[in-house]
Amino acid sequence: MSKPRGGNNTFSGLELDDLLVAKDAEARCGMMAIDLTTGAIVHWLRFEGIVTELYDVQVIPGVQKPMALGFQTDEIAKLITLEL
């Protein structure tokens, strides 16, 4: 999900603008993991602050338990390896 670009007329006047106003909601920037068999949102992550747009989304076939890794613990060192 991306927030609309401020001051850019390319993305203004979309039906989404009216839907957000009707629901008294605001646009958000983030990601959702969606179960494609049910359409249910199974997990979400919201970005706040300077990040307002996402440019790329990847589908990871066969993954059953995706997770985001933080930098506050050592789990990232255990789960990610890089070939040198």
PDB file of N, CA and C in Angstrom:
ATOM      1  N   MET A   1       0.851  -1.165   0.000  1.00  0.00           N
ATOM      2  CA  MET A   1       0.000   0.000   0.000  1.00  0.00           C
ATOM      3  C   MET A   1       0.895   1.226   0.000  1.00  0.00           C
ATOM      4  N   SER A   2       0.524   2.240  -0.748  1.00  0.00           N
ATOM      5  CA  SER A   2       1.276   3.483  -0.786  1.00  0.00           C
ATOM      6  C   SER A   2       0.332   4.652  -0.562  1.00  0.00           C
ATOM      7  N   LYS A   3       0.859   5.682   0.050  1.00  0.00           N
ATOM      8  CA  LYS A   3       0.082   6.909   0.182  1.00  0.00           C
ATOM      9  C   LYS A   3       0.128   7.637  -1.150  1.00  0.00           C
ATOM     10  N   PRO A   4      -0.902   8.455  -1.451  1.00  0.00           N
ATOM     11  CA  PRO A   4      -0.846   9.225  -2.697  1.00  0.00           C
ATOM     12  C   PRO A   4       0.282  10.242  -2.663  1.00  0.00           C
ATOM     13  N   ARG A   5       0.838  10.518  -3.816  1.00  0.00           N
ATOM     14  CA  ARG A   5       1.903  11.507  -3.922  1.00  0.00           C
ATOM     15  C   ARG A   5       1.299  12.899  -3.766  1.00  0.00           C
ATOM     16  N   GLY A   6       1.798  13.635  -2.810  1.00  0.00           N
ATOM     17  CA  GLY A   6       1.318  14.997  -2.593  1.00  0.00           C
ATOM     18  C   GLY A   6       1.714  15.912  -3.731  1.00  0.00           C
ATOM     19  N   GLY A   7       0.768  16.732  -4.195  1.00  0.00           N
ATOM     20  CA  GLY A   7       1.080  17.697  -5.235  1.00  0.00           C
ATOM     21  C   GLY A   7       1.210  17.111  -6.625  1.00  0.00           C
ATOM     22  N   ASN A   8       0.914  15.816  -6.788  1.00  0.00           N
ATOM     23  CA  ASN A   8       1.027  15.189  -8.102  1.00  0.00           C
ATOM     24  C   ASN A   8      -0.372  14.943  -8.644  1.00  0.00           C
ATOM     25  N   ASN A   9      -0.735  15.624  -9.724  1.00  0.00           N
ATOM     26  CA  ASN A   9      -2.074  15.492 -10.287  1.00  0.00           C
ATOM     27  C   ASN A   9      -2.312  14.174 -11.003  1.00  0.00           C
ATOM     28  N   THR A  10      -1.259  13.420 -11.265  1.00  0.00           N
ATOM     29  CA  THR A  10      -1.401  12.143 -11.960  1.00  0.00           C
ATOM     30  C   THR A  10      -2.313  11.195 -11.198  1.00  0.00           C
ATOM     31  N   PHE A  11      -2.211  11.214  -9.869  1.00  0.00           N
ATOM     32  CA  PHE A  11      -2.974  10.272  -9.058  1.00  0.00           C
ATOM     33  C   PHE A  11      -4.099  10.947  -8.282  1.00  0.00           C
ATOM     34  N   SER A  12      -4.497  12.133  -8.669  1.00  0.00           N
ATOM     35  CA  SER A  12      -5.589  12.804  -7.975  1.00  0.00           C
ATOM     36  C   SER A  12      -6.912  12.497  -8.677  1.00  0.00           C
ATOM     37  N   GLY A  13      -8.010  12.594  -7.925  1.00  0.00           N
ATOM     38  CA  GLY A  13      -9.327  12.358  -8.491  1.00  0.00           C
ATOM     39  C   GLY A  13      -9.683  10.902  -8.682  1.00  0.00           C
ATOM     40  N   LEU A  14      -8.940  10.006  -8.055  1.00  0.00           N
ATOM     41  CA  LEU A  14      -9.231   8.578  -8.169  1.00  0.00           C
ATOM     42  C   LEU A  14     -10.434   8.212  -7.305  1.00  0.00           C
ATOM     43  N   GLU A  15     -11.104   7.132  -7.631  1.00  0.00           N
ATOM     44  CA  GLU A  15     -12.227   6.641  -6.830  1.00  0.00           C
ATOM     45  C   GLU A  15     -11.787   6.376  -5.387  1.00  0.00           C
ATOM     46  N   LEU A  16     -10.532   5.995  -5.209  1.00  0.00           N
ATOM     47  CA  LEU A  16     -10.001   5.739  -3.867  1.00  0.00           C
ATOM     48  C   LEU A  16     -10.131   6.972  -2.975  1.00  0.00           C
ATOM     49  N   ASP A  17      -9.897   8.146  -3.524  1.00  0.00           N
ATOM     50  CA  ASP A  17     -10.023   9.382  -2.734  1.00  0.00           C
ATOM     51  C   ASP A  17     -11.416   9.489  -2.130  1.00  0.00           C
ATOM     52  N   ASP A  18     -12.436   9.248  -2.934  1.00  0.00           N
ATOM     53  CA  ASP A  18     -13.819   9.330  -2.457  1.00  0.00           C
ATOM     54  C   ASP A  18     -14.121   8.256  -1.427  1.00  0.00           C
ATOM     55  N   LEU A  19     -13.593   7.050  -1.634  1.00  0.00           N
ATOM     56  CA  LEU A  19     -13.831   5.957  -0.676  1.00  0.00           C
ATOM     57  C   LEU A  19     -13.207   6.266   0.678  1.00  0.00           C
ATOM     58  N   LEU A  20     -12.005   6.828   0.681  1.00  0.00           N
ATOM     59  CA  LEU A  20     -11.354   7.180   1.940  1.00  0.00           C
ATOM     60  C   LEU A  20     -12.158   8.248   2.690  1.00  0.00           C
ATOM     61  N   VAL A  21     -12.647   9.246   1.974  1.00  0.00           N
ATOM     62  CA  VAL A  21     -13.462  10.296   2.599  1.00  0.00           C
ATOM     63  C   VAL A  21     -14.749   9.702   3.158  1.00  0.00           C
ATOM     64  N   ALA A  22     -15.399   8.847   2.387  1.00  0.00           N
ATOM     65  CA  ALA A  22     -16.662   8.236   2.819  1.00  0.00           C
ATOM     66  C   ALA A  22     -16.495   7.391   4.079  1.00  0.00           C
ATOM     67  N   LYS A  23     -15.338   6.759   4.223  1.00  0.00           N
ATOM     68  CA  LYS A  23     -15.085   5.908   5.388  1.00  0.00           C
ATOM     69  C   LYS A  23     -14.356   6.643   6.505  1.00  0.00           C
ATOM     70  N   ASP A  24     -14.136   7.959   6.310  1.00  0.00           N
ATOM     71  CA  ASP A  24     -13.391   8.763   7.278  1.00  0.00           C
ATOM     72  C   ASP A  24     -12.059   8.091   7.612  1.00  0.00           C
ATOM     73  N   ALA A  25     -11.356   7.682   6.558  1.00  0.00           N
ATOM     74  CA  ALA A  25     -10.090   6.951   6.698  1.00  0.00           C
ATOM     75  C   ALA A  25      -8.982   7.729   6.004  1.00  0.00           C
ATOM     76  N   GLU A  26      -7.760   7.363   6.320  1.00  0.00           N
ATOM     77  CA  GLU A  26      -6.616   7.981   5.673  1.00  0.00           C
ATOM     78  C   GLU A  26      -5.803   6.922   4.941  1.00  0.00           C
ATOM     79  N   ALA A  27      -5.115   7.346   3.895  1.00  0.00           N
ATOM     80  CA  ALA A  27      -4.257   6.439   3.144  1.00  0.00           C
ATOM     81  C   ALA A  27      -3.086   6.018   4.029  1.00  0.00           C
ATOM     82  N   ARG A  28      -2.616   4.807   3.823  1.00  0.00           N
ATOM     83  CA  ARG A  28      -1.501   4.271   4.609  1.00  0.00           C
ATOM     84  C   ARG A  28      -0.449   3.694   3.680  1.00  0.00           C
ATOM     85  N   CYS A  29       0.755   3.625   4.188  1.00  0.00           N
ATOM     86  CA  CYS A  29       1.841   2.959   3.481  1.00  0.00           C
ATOM     87  C   CYS A  29       2.186   1.713   4.278  1.00  0.00           C
ATOM     88  N   GLY A  30       2.240   0.579   3.617  1.00  0.00           N
ATOM     89  CA  GLY A  30       2.559  -0.654   4.332  1.00  0.00           C
ATOM     90  C   GLY A  30       2.441  -1.855   3.423  1.00  0.00           C
ATOM     91  N   MET A  31       2.463  -3.016   4.041  1.00  0.00           N
ATOM     92  CA  MET A  31       2.352  -4.278   3.317  1.00  0.00           C
ATOM     93  C   MET A  31       1.320  -5.151   4.002  1.00  0.00           C
ATOM     94  N   MET A  32       0.662  -5.977   3.209  1.00  0.00           N
ATOM     95  CA  MET A  32      -0.270  -6.964   3.736  1.00  0.00           C
ATOM     96  C   MET A  32       0.070  -8.317   3.139  1.00  0.00           C
ATOM     97  N   ALA A  33      -0.004  -9.340   3.975  1.00  0.00           N
ATOM     98  CA  ALA A  33       0.100 -10.714   3.487  1.00  0.00           C
ATOM     99  C   ALA A  33      -1.332 -11.221   3.377  1.00  0.00           C
ATOM    100  N   ILE A  34      -1.704 -11.657   2.185  1.00  0.00           N
ATOM    101  CA  ILE A  34      -3.077 -12.056   1.912  1.00  0.00           C
ATOM    102  C   ILE A  34      -3.122 -13.523   1.517  1.00  0.00           C
ATOM    103  N   ASP A  35      -4.018 -14.265   2.167  1.00  0.00           N
ATOM    104  CA  ASP A  35      -4.246 -15.658   1.814  1.00  0.00           C
ATOM    105  C   ASP A  35      -5.011 -15.662   0.493  1.00  0.00           C
ATOM    106  N   LEU A  36      -4.388 -16.119  -0.578  1.00  0.00           N
ATOM    107  CA  LEU A  36      -5.001 -16.054  -1.897  1.00  0.00           C
ATOM    108  C   LEU A  36      -6.181 -17.005  -2.057  1.00  0.00           C
ATOM    109  N   THR A  37      -6.302 -18.000  -1.197  1.00  0.00           N
ATOM    110  CA  THR A  37      -7.445 -18.919  -1.304  1.00  0.00           C
ATOM    111  C   THR A  37      -8.697 -18.334  -0.659  1.00  0.00           C
ATOM    112  N   THR A  38      -8.533 -17.501   0.382  1.00  0.00           N
ATOM    113  CA  THR A  38      -9.696 -16.943   1.069  1.00  0.00           C
ATOM    114  C   THR A  38      -9.843 -15.436   0.883  1.00  0.00           C
ATOM    115  N   GLY A  39      -8.760 -14.768   0.494  1.00  0.00           N
ATOM    116  CA  GLY A  39      -8.776 -13.316   0.388  1.00  0.00           C
ATOM    117  C   GLY A  39      -8.592 -12.622   1.726  1.00  0.00           C
ATOM    118  N   ALA A  40      -8.357 -13.377   2.784  1.00  0.00           N
ATOM    119  CA  ALA A  40      -8.209 -12.814   4.128  1.00  0.00           C
ATOM    120  C   ALA A  40      -6.823 -12.203   4.313  1.00  0.00           C
ATOM    121  N   ILE A  41      -6.773 -11.083   5.017  1.00  0.00           N
ATOM    122  CA  ILE A  41      -5.501 -10.476   5.390  1.00  0.00           C
ATOM    123  C   ILE A  41      -4.977 -11.262   6.592  1.00  0.00           C
ATOM    124  N   VAL A  42      -3.836 -11.912   6.433  1.00  0.00           N
ATOM    125  CA  VAL A  42      -3.306 -12.743   7.508  1.00  0.00           C
ATOM    126  C   VAL A  42      -2.235 -12.039   8.330  1.00  0.00           C
ATOM    127  N   HIS A  43      -1.674 -10.954   7.776  1.00  0.00           N
ATOM    128  CA  HIS A  43      -0.688 -10.185   8.517  1.00  0.00           C
ATOM    129  C   HIS A  43      -0.508  -8.845   7.820  1.00  0.00           C
ATOM    130  N   TRP A  44      -0.081  -7.845   8.560  1.00  0.00           N
ATOM    131  CA  TRP A  44       0.142  -6.538   7.962  1.00  0.00           C
ATOM    132  C   TRP A  44       1.271  -5.826   8.676  1.00  0.00           C
ATOM    133  N   LEU A  45       1.851  -4.887   7.959  1.00  0.00           N
ATOM    134  CA  LEU A  45       2.945  -4.073   8.477  1.00  0.00           C
ATOM    135  C   LEU A  45       2.729  -2.663   7.952  1.00  0.00           C
ATOM    136  N   ARG A  46       2.686  -1.685   8.847  1.00  0.00           N
ATOM    137  CA  ARG A  46       2.444  -0.294   8.457  1.00  0.00           C
ATOM    138  C   ARG A  46       3.729   0.511   8.601  1.00  0.00           C
ATOM    139  N   PHE A  47       4.058   1.292   7.558  1.00  0.00           N
ATOM    140  CA  PHE A  47       5.220   2.164   7.603  1.00  0.00           C
ATOM    141  C   PHE A  47       4.755   3.577   7.908  1.00  0.00           C
ATOM    142  N   GLU A  48       5.411   4.209   8.849  1.00  0.00           N
ATOM    143  CA  GLU A  48       5.084   5.580   9.199  1.00  0.00           C
ATOM    144  C   GLU A  48       6.336   6.433   9.075  1.00  0.00           C
ATOM    145  N   GLY A  49       6.155   7.733   8.957  1.00  0.00           N
ATOM    146  CA  GLY A  49       7.301   8.627   8.870  1.00  0.00           C
ATOM    147  C   GLY A  49       7.632   8.959   7.434  1.00  0.00           C
ATOM    148  N   ILE A  50       8.897   8.898   7.102  1.00  0.00           N
ATOM    149  CA  ILE A  50       9.371   9.364   5.799  1.00  0.00           C
ATOM    150  C   ILE A  50       8.970   8.434   4.648  1.00  0.00           C
ATOM    151  N   VAL A  51       8.755   7.156   4.924  1.00  0.00           N
ATOM    152  CA  VAL A  51       8.393   6.208   3.867  1.00  0.00           C
ATOM    153  C   VAL A  51       6.903   6.360   3.557  1.00  0.00           C
ATOM    154  N   THR A  52       6.587   6.709   2.306  1.00  0.00           N
ATOM    155  CA  THR A  52       5.190   6.881   1.915  1.00  0.00           C
ATOM    156  C   THR A  52       4.791   6.033   0.714  1.00  0.00           C
ATOM    157  N   GLU A  53       5.764   5.473   0.003  1.00  0.00           N
ATOM    158  CA  GLU A  53       5.454   4.670  -1.176  1.00  0.00           C
ATOM    159  C   GLU A  53       6.281   3.395  -1.210  1.00  0.00           C
ATOM    160  N   LEU A  54       5.683   2.328  -1.739  1.00  0.00           N
ATOM    161  CA  LEU A  54       6.391   1.078  -1.999  1.00  0.00           C
ATOM    162  C   LEU A  54       6.432   0.887  -3.506  1.00  0.00           C
ATOM    163  N   TYR A  55       7.552   0.422  -4.017  1.00  0.00           N
ATOM    164  CA  TYR A  55       7.721   0.299  -5.456  1.00  0.00           C
ATOM    165  C   TYR A  55       7.781  -1.138  -5.945  1.00  0.00           C
ATOM    166  N   ASP A  56       7.887  -2.093  -5.060  1.00  0.00           N
ATOM    167  CA  ASP A  56       8.069  -3.466  -5.507  1.00  0.00           C
ATOM    168  C   ASP A  56       7.421  -4.414  -4.510  1.00  0.00           C
ATOM    169  N   VAL A  57       6.785  -5.435  -5.024  1.00  0.00           N
ATOM    170  CA  VAL A  57       6.170  -6.472  -4.198  1.00  0.00           C
ATOM    171  C   VAL A  57       6.606  -7.807  -4.780  1.00  0.00           C
ATOM    172  N   GLN A  58       6.968  -8.730  -3.935  1.00  0.00           N
ATOM    173  CA  GLN A  58       7.383 -10.054  -4.376  1.00  0.00           C
ATOM    174  C   GLN A  58       6.466 -11.122  -3.785  1.00  0.00           C
ATOM    175  N   VAL A  59       6.148 -12.112  -4.588  1.00  0.00           N
ATOM    176  CA  VAL A  59       5.410 -13.279  -4.124  1.00  0.00           C
ATOM    177  C   VAL A  59       6.434 -14.373  -3.893  1.00  0.00           C
ATOM    178  N   ILE A  60       6.361 -15.018  -2.734  1.00  0.00           N
ATOM    179  CA  ILE A  60       7.325 -16.062  -2.393  1.00  0.00           C
ATOM    180  C   ILE A  60       6.583 -17.396  -2.381  1.00  0.00           C
ATOM    181  N   PRO A  61       6.639 -18.137  -3.486  1.00  0.00           N
ATOM    182  CA  PRO A  61       5.900 -19.404  -3.584  1.00  0.00           C
ATOM    183  C   PRO A  61       6.339 -20.418  -2.529  1.00  0.00           C
ATOM    184  N   GLY A  62       5.388 -21.140  -1.992  1.00  0.00           N
ATOM    185  CA  GLY A  62       5.673 -22.231  -1.070  1.00  0.00           C
ATOM    186  C   GLY A  62       6.011 -21.806   0.349  1.00  0.00           C
ATOM    187  N   VAL A  63       6.033 -20.542   0.643  1.00  0.00           N
ATOM    188  CA  VAL A  63       6.363 -20.080   1.990  1.00  0.00           C
ATOM    189  C   VAL A  63       5.107 -20.158   2.852  1.00  0.00           C
ATOM    190  N   GLN A  64       5.229 -20.837   3.989  1.00  0.00           N
ATOM    191  CA  GLN A  64       4.073 -21.009   4.855  1.00  0.00           C
ATOM    192  C   GLN A  64       4.106 -20.126   6.092  1.00  0.00           C
ATOM    193  N   LYS A  65       5.269 -19.719   6.529  1.00  0.00           N
ATOM    194  CA  LYS A  65       5.375 -18.871   7.720  1.00  0.00           C
ATOM    195  C   LYS A  65       6.357 -17.733   7.474  1.00  0.00           C
ATOM    196  N   PRO A  66       5.968 -16.757   6.651  1.00  0.00           N
ATOM    197  CA  PRO A  66       6.878 -15.629   6.423  1.00  0.00           C
ATOM    198  C   PRO A  66       7.006 -14.783   7.670  1.00  0.00           C
ATOM    199  N   MET A  67       8.104 -14.082   7.798  1.00  0.00           N
ATOM    200  CA  MET A  67       8.295 -13.217   8.966  1.00  0.00           C
ATOM    201  C   MET A  67       9.217 -12.068   8.617  1.00  0.00           C
ATOM    202  N   ALA A  68       9.068 -10.992   9.346  1.00  0.00           N
ATOM    203  CA  ALA A  68       9.965  -9.860   9.200  1.00  0.00           C
ATOM    204  C   ALA A  68      11.008  -9.953  10.297  1.00  0.00           C
ATOM    205  N   LEU A  69      12.245  -9.716   9.934  1.00  0.00           N
ATOM    206  CA  LEU A  69      13.329  -9.806  10.903  1.00  0.00           C
ATOM    207  C   LEU A  69      13.704  -8.427  11.399  1.00  0.00           C
ATOM    208  N   GLY A  70      13.902  -8.323  12.674  1.00  0.00           N
ATOM    209  CA  GLY A  70      14.327  -7.054  13.250  1.00  0.00           C
ATOM    210  C   GLY A  70      15.831  -7.009  13.437  1.00  0.00           C
ATOM    211  N   PHE A  71      16.317  -5.852  13.761  1.00  0.00           N
ATOM    212  CA  PHE A  71      17.744  -5.681  13.977  1.00  0.00           C
ATOM    213  C   PHE A  71      18.075  -5.579  15.468  1.00  0.00           C
ATOM    214  N   GLN A  72      17.077  -5.683  16.331  1.00  0.00           N
ATOM    215  CA  GLN A  72      17.292  -5.534  17.767  1.00  0.00           C
ATOM    216  C   GLN A  72      17.725  -6.838  18.434  1.00  0.00           C
ATOM    217  N   THR A  73      17.565  -7.949  17.756  1.00  0.00           N
ATOM    218  CA  THR A  73      17.955  -9.243  18.321  1.00  0.00           C
ATOM    219  C   THR A  73      18.933  -9.924  17.374  1.00  0.00           C
ATOM    220  N   ASP A  74      19.428 -11.073  17.774  1.00  0.00           N
ATOM    221  CA  ASP A  74      20.398 -11.781  16.938  1.00  0.00           C
ATOM    222  C   ASP A  74      19.742 -12.724  15.932  1.00  0.00           C
ATOM    223  N   GLU A  75      18.415 -12.729  15.851  1.00  0.00           N
ATOM    224  CA  GLU A  75      17.744 -13.648  14.937  1.00  0.00           C
ATOM    225  C   GLU A  75      18.133 -13.423  13.483  1.00  0.00           C
ATOM    226  N   ILE A  76      18.415 -12.198  13.108  1.00  0.00           N
ATOM    227  CA  ILE A  76      18.783 -11.915  11.724  1.00  0.00           C
ATOM    228  C   ILE A  76      20.102 -12.603  11.352  1.00  0.00           C
ATOM    229  N   ALA A  77      21.023 -12.682  12.278  1.00  0.00           N
ATOM    230  CA  ALA A  77      22.309 -13.349  12.018  1.00  0.00           C
ATOM    231  C   ALA A  77      22.130 -14.845  11.891  1.00  0.00           C
ATOM    232  N   LYS A  78      21.120 -15.404  12.539  1.00  0.00           N
ATOM    233  CA  LYS A  78      20.874 -16.853  12.477  1.00  0.00           C
ATOM    234  C   LYS A  78      20.103 -17.257  11.233  1.00  0.00           C
ATOM    235  N   LEU A  79      19.295 -16.349  10.681  1.00  0.00           N
ATOM    236  CA  LEU A  79      18.388 -16.722   9.605  1.00  0.00           C
ATOM    237  C   LEU A  79      18.797 -16.236   8.228  1.00  0.00           C
ATOM    238  N   ILE A  80      19.691 -15.261   8.154  1.00  0.00           N
ATOM    239  CA  ILE A  80      20.113 -14.746   6.852  1.00  0.00           C
ATOM    240  C   ILE A  80      21.594 -14.991   6.674  1.00  0.00           C
ATOM    241  N   THR A  81      21.937 -15.600   5.557  1.00  0.00           N
ATOM    242  CA  THR A  81      23.351 -15.813   5.239  1.00  0.00           C
ATOM    243  C   THR A  81      23.646 -15.185   3.881  1.00  0.00           C
ATOM    244  N   LEU A  82      24.830 -14.687   3.728  1.00  0.00           N
ATOM    245  CA  LEU A  82      25.259 -14.077   2.482  1.00  0.00           C
ATOM    246  C   LEU A  82      26.515 -14.776   1.989  1.00  0.00           C
ATOM    247  N   GLU A  83      26.534 -15.110   0.720  1.00  0.00           N
ATOM    248  CA  GLU A  83      27.734 -15.693   0.144  1.00  0.00           C
ATOM    249  C   GLU A  83      28.701 -14.597  -0.213  1.00  0.00           C
ATOM    250  N   LEU A  84      29.946 -14.752   0.142  1.00  0.00           N
ATOM    251  CA  LEU A  84      30.976 -13.756  -0.171  1.00  0.00           C
ATOM    252  C   LEU A  84      31.790 -14.172  -1.363  1.00  0.00           C
TER     253      LEU A  84
END
